[in-house]
Short mmCIF file of C-alpha atoms in Angstrom, two decimals:
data_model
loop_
_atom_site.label_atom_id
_atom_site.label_comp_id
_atom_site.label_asym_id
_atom_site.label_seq_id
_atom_site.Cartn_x
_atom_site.Cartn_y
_atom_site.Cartn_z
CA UNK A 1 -57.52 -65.35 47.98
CA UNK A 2 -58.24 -62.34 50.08
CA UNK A 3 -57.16 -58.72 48.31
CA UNK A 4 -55.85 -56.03 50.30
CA UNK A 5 -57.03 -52.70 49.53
CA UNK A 6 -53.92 -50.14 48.27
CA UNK A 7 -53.48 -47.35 50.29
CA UNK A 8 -55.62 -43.97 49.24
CA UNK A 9 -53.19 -41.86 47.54
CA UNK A 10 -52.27 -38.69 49.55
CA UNK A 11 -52.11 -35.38 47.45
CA UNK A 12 -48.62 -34.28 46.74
CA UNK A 13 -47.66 -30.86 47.46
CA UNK A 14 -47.32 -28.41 44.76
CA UNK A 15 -44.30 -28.27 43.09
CA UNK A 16 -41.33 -25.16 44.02
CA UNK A 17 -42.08 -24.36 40.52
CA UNK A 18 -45.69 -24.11 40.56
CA UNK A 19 -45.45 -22.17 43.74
CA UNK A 20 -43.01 -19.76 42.73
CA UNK A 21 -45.33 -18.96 39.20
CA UNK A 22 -48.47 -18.55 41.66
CA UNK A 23 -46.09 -15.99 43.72
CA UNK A 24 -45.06 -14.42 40.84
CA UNK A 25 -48.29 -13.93 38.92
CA UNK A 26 -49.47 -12.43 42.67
CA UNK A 27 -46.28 -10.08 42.87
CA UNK A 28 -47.22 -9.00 38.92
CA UNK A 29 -50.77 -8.36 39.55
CA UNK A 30 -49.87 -5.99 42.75
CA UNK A 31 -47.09 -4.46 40.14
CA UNK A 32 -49.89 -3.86 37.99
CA UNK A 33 -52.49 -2.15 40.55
CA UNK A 34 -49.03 0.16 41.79
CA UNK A 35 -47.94 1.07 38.19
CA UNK A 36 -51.25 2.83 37.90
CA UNK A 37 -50.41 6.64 38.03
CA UNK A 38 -53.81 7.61 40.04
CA UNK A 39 -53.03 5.13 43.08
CA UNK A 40 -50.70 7.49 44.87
CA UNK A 41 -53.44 9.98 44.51
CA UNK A 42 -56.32 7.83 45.90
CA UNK A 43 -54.18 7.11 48.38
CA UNK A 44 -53.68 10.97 49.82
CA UNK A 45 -57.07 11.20 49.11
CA UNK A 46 -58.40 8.79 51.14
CA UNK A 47 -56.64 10.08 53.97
CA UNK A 48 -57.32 13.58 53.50
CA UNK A 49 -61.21 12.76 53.56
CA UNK A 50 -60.77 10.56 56.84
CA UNK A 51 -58.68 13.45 58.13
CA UNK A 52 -61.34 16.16 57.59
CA UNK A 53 -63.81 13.76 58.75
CA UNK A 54 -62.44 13.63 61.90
CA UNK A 55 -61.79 17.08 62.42
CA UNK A 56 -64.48 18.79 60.38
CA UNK A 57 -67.87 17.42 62.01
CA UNK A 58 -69.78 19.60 59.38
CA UNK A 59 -67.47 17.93 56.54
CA UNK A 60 -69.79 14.93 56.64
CA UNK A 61 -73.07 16.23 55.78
CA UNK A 62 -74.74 15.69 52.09
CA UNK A 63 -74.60 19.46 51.64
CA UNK A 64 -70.88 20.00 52.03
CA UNK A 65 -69.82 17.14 50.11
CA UNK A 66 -71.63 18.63 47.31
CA UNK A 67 -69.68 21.91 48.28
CA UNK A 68 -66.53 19.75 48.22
CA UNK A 69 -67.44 18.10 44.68
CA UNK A 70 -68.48 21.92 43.17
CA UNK A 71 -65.07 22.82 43.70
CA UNK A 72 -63.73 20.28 42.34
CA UNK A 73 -65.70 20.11 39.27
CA UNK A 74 -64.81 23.86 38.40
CA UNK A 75 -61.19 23.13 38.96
CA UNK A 76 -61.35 19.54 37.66
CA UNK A 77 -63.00 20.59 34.29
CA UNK A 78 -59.88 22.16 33.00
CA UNK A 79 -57.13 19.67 35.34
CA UNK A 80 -58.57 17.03 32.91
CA UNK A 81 -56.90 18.93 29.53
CA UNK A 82 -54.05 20.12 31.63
CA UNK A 83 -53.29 16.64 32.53
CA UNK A 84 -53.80 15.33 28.78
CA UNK A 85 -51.54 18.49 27.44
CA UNK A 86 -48.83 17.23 30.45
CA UNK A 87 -49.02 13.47 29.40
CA UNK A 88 -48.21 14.85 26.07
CA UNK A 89 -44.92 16.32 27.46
CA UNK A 90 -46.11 20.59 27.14
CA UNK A 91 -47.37 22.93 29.88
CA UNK A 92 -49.89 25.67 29.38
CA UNK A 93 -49.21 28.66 31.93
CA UNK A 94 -52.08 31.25 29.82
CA UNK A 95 -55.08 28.27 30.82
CA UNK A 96 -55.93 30.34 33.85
CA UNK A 97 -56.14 33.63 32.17
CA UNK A 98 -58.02 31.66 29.10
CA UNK A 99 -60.43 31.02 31.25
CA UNK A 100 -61.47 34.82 31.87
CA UNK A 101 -60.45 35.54 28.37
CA UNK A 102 -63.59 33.31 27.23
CA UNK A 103 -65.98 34.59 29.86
CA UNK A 104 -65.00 37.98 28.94
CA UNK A 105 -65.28 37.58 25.07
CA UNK A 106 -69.08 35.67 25.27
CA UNK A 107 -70.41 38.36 27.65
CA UNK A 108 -68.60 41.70 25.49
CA UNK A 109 -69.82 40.59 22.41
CA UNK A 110 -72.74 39.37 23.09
CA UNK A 111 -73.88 43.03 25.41
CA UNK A 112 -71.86 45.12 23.55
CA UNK A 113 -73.84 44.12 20.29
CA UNK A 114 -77.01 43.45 21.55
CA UNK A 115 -77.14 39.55 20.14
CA UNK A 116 -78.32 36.74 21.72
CA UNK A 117 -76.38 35.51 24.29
CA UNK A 118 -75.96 32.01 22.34
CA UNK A 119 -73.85 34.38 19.40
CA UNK A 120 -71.12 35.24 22.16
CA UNK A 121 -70.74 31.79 23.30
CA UNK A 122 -70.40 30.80 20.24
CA UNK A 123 -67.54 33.25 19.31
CA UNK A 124 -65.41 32.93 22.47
CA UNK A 125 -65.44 28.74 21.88
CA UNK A 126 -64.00 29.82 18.56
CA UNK A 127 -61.96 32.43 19.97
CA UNK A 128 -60.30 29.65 22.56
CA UNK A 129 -59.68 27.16 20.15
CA UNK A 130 -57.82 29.61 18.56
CA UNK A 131 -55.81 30.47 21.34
CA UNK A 132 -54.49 26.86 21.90
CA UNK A 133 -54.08 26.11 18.24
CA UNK A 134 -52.18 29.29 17.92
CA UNK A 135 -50.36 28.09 21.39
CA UNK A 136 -49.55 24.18 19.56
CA UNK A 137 -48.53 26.19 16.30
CA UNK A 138 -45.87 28.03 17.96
CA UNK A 139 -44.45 25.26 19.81
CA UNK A 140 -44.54 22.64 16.69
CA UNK A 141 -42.59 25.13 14.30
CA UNK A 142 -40.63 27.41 16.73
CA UNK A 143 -39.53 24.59 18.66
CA UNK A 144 -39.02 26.55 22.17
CA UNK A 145 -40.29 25.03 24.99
CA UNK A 146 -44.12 25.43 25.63
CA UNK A 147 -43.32 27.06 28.83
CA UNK A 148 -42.17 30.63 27.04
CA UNK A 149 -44.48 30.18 24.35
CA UNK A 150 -47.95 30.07 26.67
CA UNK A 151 -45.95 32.83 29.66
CA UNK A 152 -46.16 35.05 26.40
CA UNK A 153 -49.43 33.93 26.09
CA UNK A 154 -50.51 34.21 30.00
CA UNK A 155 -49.18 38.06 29.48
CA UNK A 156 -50.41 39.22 26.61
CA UNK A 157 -53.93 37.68 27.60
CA UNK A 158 -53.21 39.26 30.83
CA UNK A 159 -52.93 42.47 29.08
CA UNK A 160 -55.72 42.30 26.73
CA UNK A 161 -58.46 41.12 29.23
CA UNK A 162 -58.12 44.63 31.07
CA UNK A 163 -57.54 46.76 28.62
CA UNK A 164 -60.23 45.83 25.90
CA UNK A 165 -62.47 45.35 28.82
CA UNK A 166 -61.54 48.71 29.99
CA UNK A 167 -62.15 50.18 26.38
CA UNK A 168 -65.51 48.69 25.72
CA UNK A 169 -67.37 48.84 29.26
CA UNK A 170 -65.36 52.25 30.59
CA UNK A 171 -64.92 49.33 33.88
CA UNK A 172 -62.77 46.58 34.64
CA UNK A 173 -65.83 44.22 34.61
CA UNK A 174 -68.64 43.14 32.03
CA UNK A 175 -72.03 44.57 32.30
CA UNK A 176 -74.46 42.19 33.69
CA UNK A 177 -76.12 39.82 30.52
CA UNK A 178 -78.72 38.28 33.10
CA UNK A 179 -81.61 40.54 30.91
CA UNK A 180 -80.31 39.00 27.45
CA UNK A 181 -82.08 36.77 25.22
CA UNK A 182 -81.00 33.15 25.68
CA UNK A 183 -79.26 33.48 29.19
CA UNK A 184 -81.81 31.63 30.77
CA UNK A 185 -81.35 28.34 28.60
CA UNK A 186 -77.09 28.87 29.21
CA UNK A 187 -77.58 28.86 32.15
CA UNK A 188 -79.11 25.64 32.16
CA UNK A 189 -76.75 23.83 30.76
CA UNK A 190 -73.34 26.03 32.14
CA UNK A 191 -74.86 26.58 35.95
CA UNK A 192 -77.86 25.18 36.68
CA UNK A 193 -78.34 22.84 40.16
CA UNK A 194 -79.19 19.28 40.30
CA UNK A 195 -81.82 18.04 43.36
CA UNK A 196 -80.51 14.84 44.17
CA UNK A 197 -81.63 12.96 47.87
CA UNK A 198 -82.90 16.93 48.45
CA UNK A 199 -79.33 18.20 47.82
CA UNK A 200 -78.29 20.63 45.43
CA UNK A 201 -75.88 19.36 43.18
CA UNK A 202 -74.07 21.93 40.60
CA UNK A 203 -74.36 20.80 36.81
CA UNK A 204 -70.70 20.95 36.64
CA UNK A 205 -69.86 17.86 38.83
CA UNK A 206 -72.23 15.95 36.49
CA UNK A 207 -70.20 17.84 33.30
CA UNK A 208 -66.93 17.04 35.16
CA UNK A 209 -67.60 13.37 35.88
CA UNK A 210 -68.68 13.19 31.86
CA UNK A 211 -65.12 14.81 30.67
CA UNK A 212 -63.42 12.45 32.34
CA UNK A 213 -64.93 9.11 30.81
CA UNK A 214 -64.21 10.35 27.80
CA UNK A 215 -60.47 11.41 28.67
CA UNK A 216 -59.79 7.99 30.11
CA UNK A 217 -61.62 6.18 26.97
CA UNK A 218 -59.43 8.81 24.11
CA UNK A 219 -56.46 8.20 26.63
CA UNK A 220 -56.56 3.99 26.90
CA UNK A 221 -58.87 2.89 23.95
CA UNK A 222 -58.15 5.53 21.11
CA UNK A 223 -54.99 5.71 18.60
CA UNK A 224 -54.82 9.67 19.96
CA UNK A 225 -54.65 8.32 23.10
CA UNK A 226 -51.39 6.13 21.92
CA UNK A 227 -49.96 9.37 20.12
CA UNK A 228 -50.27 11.19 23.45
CA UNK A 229 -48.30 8.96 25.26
CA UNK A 230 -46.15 8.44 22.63
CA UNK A 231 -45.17 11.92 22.08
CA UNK A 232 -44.92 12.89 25.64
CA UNK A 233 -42.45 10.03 26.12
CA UNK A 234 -40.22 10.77 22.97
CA UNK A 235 -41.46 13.35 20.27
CA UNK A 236 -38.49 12.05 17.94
CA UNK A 237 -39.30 8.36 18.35
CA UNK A 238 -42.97 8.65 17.84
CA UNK A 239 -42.20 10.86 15.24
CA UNK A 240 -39.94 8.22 13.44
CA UNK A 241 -42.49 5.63 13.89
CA UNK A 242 -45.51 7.38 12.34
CA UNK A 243 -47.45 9.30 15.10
CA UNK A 244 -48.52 12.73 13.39
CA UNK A 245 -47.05 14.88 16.44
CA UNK A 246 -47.59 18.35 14.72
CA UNK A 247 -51.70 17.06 14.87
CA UNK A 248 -51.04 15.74 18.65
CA UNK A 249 -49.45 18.70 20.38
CA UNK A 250 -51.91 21.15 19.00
CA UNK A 251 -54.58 19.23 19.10
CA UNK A 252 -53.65 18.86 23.26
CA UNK A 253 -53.47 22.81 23.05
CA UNK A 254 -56.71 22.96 21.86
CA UNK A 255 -58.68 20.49 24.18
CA UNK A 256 -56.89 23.00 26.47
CA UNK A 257 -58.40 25.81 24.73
CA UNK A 258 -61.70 23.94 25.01
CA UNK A 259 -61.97 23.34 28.94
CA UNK A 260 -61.06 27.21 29.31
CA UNK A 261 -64.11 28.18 27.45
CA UNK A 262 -66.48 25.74 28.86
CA UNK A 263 -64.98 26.72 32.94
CA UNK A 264 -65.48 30.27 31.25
CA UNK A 265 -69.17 30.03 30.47
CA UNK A 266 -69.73 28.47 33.63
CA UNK A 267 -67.91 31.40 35.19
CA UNK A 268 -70.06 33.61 33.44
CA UNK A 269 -73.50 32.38 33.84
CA UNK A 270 -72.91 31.64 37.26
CA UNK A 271 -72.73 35.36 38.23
CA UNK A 272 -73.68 37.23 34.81
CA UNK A 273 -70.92 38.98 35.09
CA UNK A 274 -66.49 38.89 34.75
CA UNK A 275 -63.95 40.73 36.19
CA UNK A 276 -61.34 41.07 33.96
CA UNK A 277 -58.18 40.54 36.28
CA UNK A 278 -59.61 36.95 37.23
CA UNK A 279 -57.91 33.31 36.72
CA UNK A 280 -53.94 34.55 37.12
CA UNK A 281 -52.54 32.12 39.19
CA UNK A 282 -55.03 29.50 38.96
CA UNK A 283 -52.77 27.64 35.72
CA UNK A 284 -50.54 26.49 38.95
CA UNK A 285 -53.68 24.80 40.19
CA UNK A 286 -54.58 22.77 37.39
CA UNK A 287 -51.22 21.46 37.17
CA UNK A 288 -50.97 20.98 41.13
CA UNK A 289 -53.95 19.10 40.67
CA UNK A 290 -52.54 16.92 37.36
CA UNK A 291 -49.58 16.22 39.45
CA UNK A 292 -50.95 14.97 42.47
CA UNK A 293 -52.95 12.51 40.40
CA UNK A 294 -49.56 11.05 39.31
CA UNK A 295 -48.88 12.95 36.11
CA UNK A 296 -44.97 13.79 35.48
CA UNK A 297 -43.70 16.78 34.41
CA UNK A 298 -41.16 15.05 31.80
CA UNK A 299 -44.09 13.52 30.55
CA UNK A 300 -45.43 10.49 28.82
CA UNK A 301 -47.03 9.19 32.21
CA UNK A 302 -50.58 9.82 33.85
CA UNK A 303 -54.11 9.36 33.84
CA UNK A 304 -57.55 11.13 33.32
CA UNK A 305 -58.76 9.36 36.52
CA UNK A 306 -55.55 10.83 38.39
CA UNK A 307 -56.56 14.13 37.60
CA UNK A 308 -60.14 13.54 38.64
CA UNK A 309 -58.86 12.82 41.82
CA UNK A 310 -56.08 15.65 42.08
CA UNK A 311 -59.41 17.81 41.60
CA UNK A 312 -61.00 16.10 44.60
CA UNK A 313 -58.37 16.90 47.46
CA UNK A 314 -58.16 20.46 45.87
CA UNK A 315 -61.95 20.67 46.80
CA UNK A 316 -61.85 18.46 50.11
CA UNK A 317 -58.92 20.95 50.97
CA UNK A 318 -60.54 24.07 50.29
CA UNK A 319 -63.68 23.58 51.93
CA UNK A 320 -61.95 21.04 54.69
CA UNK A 321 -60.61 24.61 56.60
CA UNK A 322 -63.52 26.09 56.44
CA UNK A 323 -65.43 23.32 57.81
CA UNK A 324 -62.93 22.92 60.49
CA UNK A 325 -62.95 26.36 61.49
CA UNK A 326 -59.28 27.07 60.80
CA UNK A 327 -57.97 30.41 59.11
CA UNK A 328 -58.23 30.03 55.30
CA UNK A 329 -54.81 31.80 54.69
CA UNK A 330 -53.67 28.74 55.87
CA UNK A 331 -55.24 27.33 51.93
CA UNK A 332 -52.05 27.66 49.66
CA UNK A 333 -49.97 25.86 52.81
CA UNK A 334 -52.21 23.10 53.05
CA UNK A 335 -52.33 22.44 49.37
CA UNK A 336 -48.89 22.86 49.33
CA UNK A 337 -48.00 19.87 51.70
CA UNK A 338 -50.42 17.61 49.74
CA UNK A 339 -48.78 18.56 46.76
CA UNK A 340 -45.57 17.43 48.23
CA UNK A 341 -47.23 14.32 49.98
CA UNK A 342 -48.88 12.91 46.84
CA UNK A 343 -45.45 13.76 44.46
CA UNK A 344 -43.59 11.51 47.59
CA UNK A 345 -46.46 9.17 47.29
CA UNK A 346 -46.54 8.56 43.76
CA UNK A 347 -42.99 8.01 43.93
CA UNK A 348 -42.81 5.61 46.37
CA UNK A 349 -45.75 3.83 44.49
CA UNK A 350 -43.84 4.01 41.34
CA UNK A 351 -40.74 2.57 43.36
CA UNK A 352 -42.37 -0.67 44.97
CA UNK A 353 -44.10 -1.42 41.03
CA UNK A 354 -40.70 -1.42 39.36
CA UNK A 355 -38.45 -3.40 42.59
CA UNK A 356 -37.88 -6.85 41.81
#
């Protein structure tokens, strides 16, 4: 008796339900890239490179995207604490003046007392730790918001920066150190170039790149980076569950105080000598630059890799109008509208990660 074959069975199609989880584990994983707090940034970023590409033929030479990454690094070395201190929910408006306040201290003491240049570096790392534990100490037990506490700060550094200059060197600047013992190995290590493909490469992109792995790693694989977070979202409930916040926000302060010294010696040893009425103004930069990589100012939200990249348009703008030729006074406008174009960004980003 003769068998007929059954019919191959045809594959069913996948179930509504196993559909809709596939479209909703896609949706999630886009919610995921979005919620990052650096993607607005990268975004601006990408088209403010393409932009000066196309206008700037100059801007896409070896040479002047290590000019581009040099001024970065020098602003990006202190954006990265800035950005941590922000996260944390605190400002620091003396970290511009800290900066020259550092420079200042290593190259005084160091000339003024004939030592080794290595003594003076020494005593204006301790002398900006100090500052931003002092800063963190007044916030913790005063309570007043960390915007008067550092102005005071920013003015009386402001203050003391000319006048002990003024009393010690009969100038406004430091004497030249370039003849001391031990400037030659600083230098190495604060200012030295890189040769890289025949291109010069300042030390401080390579220090820059360096700061920020280990921000990002303290930030997403460290309990301080959960107690920065945590305080910067709510001091009260961290507080309530445990996080030592006194240790946090002047800890923050410090890491602050530790980027000004290390942009100071790099400051210093890059032209063996400081004025004293440098770095006022330049706090706004370093926040500028936190905020366009996606940090808030109510804080609790940001990223290490955010402000790496804040850093990066800062330098592609300021050496963008040069390359294109255009009037530089045109700088603070420029930054200005990517400042507002990366805040709009980074809001829109934050919009489409949290819409059903």
């Amino acid at each position: 008796m003769a068998h007929t074959a059954a019919p191959a069975a045809t594959p069913s199609p996948p179930a509504p339900a196993a559909q809709a989880d596939r479209r909703t584990a896609e949706r999630s994983l886009l919610r995921r890239v979005l919620a990052r707090p650096e993607i607005g940034a990268l975004i601006a970023a990408i088209g403010v490179y393409l932009f000066f590409f196309a206008v700037a033929p100059s801007f896409r030479e070896a040479g002047s995207l290590a000019t581009v990454l040099y001024q970065a690094s020098v602003m990006g070395i202190m954006a990265l604490p800035v950005a941590l201190l922000m996260i944390g929910g605190e400002f620091d408006l003396s970290a511009g003046v800290a900066v020259t306040t550092s420079a200042l201290t290593a190259s005084m003491f160091a000339f003024q007392l004939s030592m080794n240049v290595w003594v003076g570096v020494i005593v204006a790392l301790v002398v900006s730790l100090a500052i931003g534990a002092l800063n963190g100490y007044m916030l913790v037990k005063t309570g007043l918001p960390s915007f008067l506490i550092t102005l005071a700060t920013f003015l009386m550094l402001q203050g003391a920066n000319l006048a002990v200059t003024k009393i010690f060197t009969g100038n406004v600047a430091t004497d030249d150190i370039s003849d001391m013992d031990g400037f030659s190995q600083a230098k190495k290590i604060f200012a030295s170039d890189i040769t890289i493909g025949g291109v010069d490469v300042k030390i401080t992109v390579f220090w820059w790149l360096a700061f920020a792995a280990l921000a990002t790693w303290v930030l997403l694989r460290t309990k301080f980076g959960n107690w920065t977070f945590a305080v910067g979202g709510n001091k009260d409930s961290a507080r309530a569950v445990g996080v030592p916040v006194t240790f946090t926000k002047i800890a923050l302060f410090m890491a602050v105080g530790f980027g000004a010294w290390f942009t100071g010696m790099h400051l210093l040893f890059s032209f063996n000598t400081v004025q004293s009425g440098e770095g006022v103004g330049n706090e706004f930069l370093y926040i500028i630059a936190a905020v366009i990589g996606g940090c808030l100012l109510t804080g609790g939200y940001g990223s290490a890799v955010g402000a790496v990249i804040g850093a990066f348009i800062f330098g592609m703008v300021s050496q963008g109008i040069v390359y294109a030729n255009w009037n530089p006074d045109w700088f603070k406008f420029f930054l200005g509208v990517m400042l507002l174009v990366a805040t709009l960004v980074n809001l829109w980003v934050r919009h489409q990660a949290t819409r059903r």
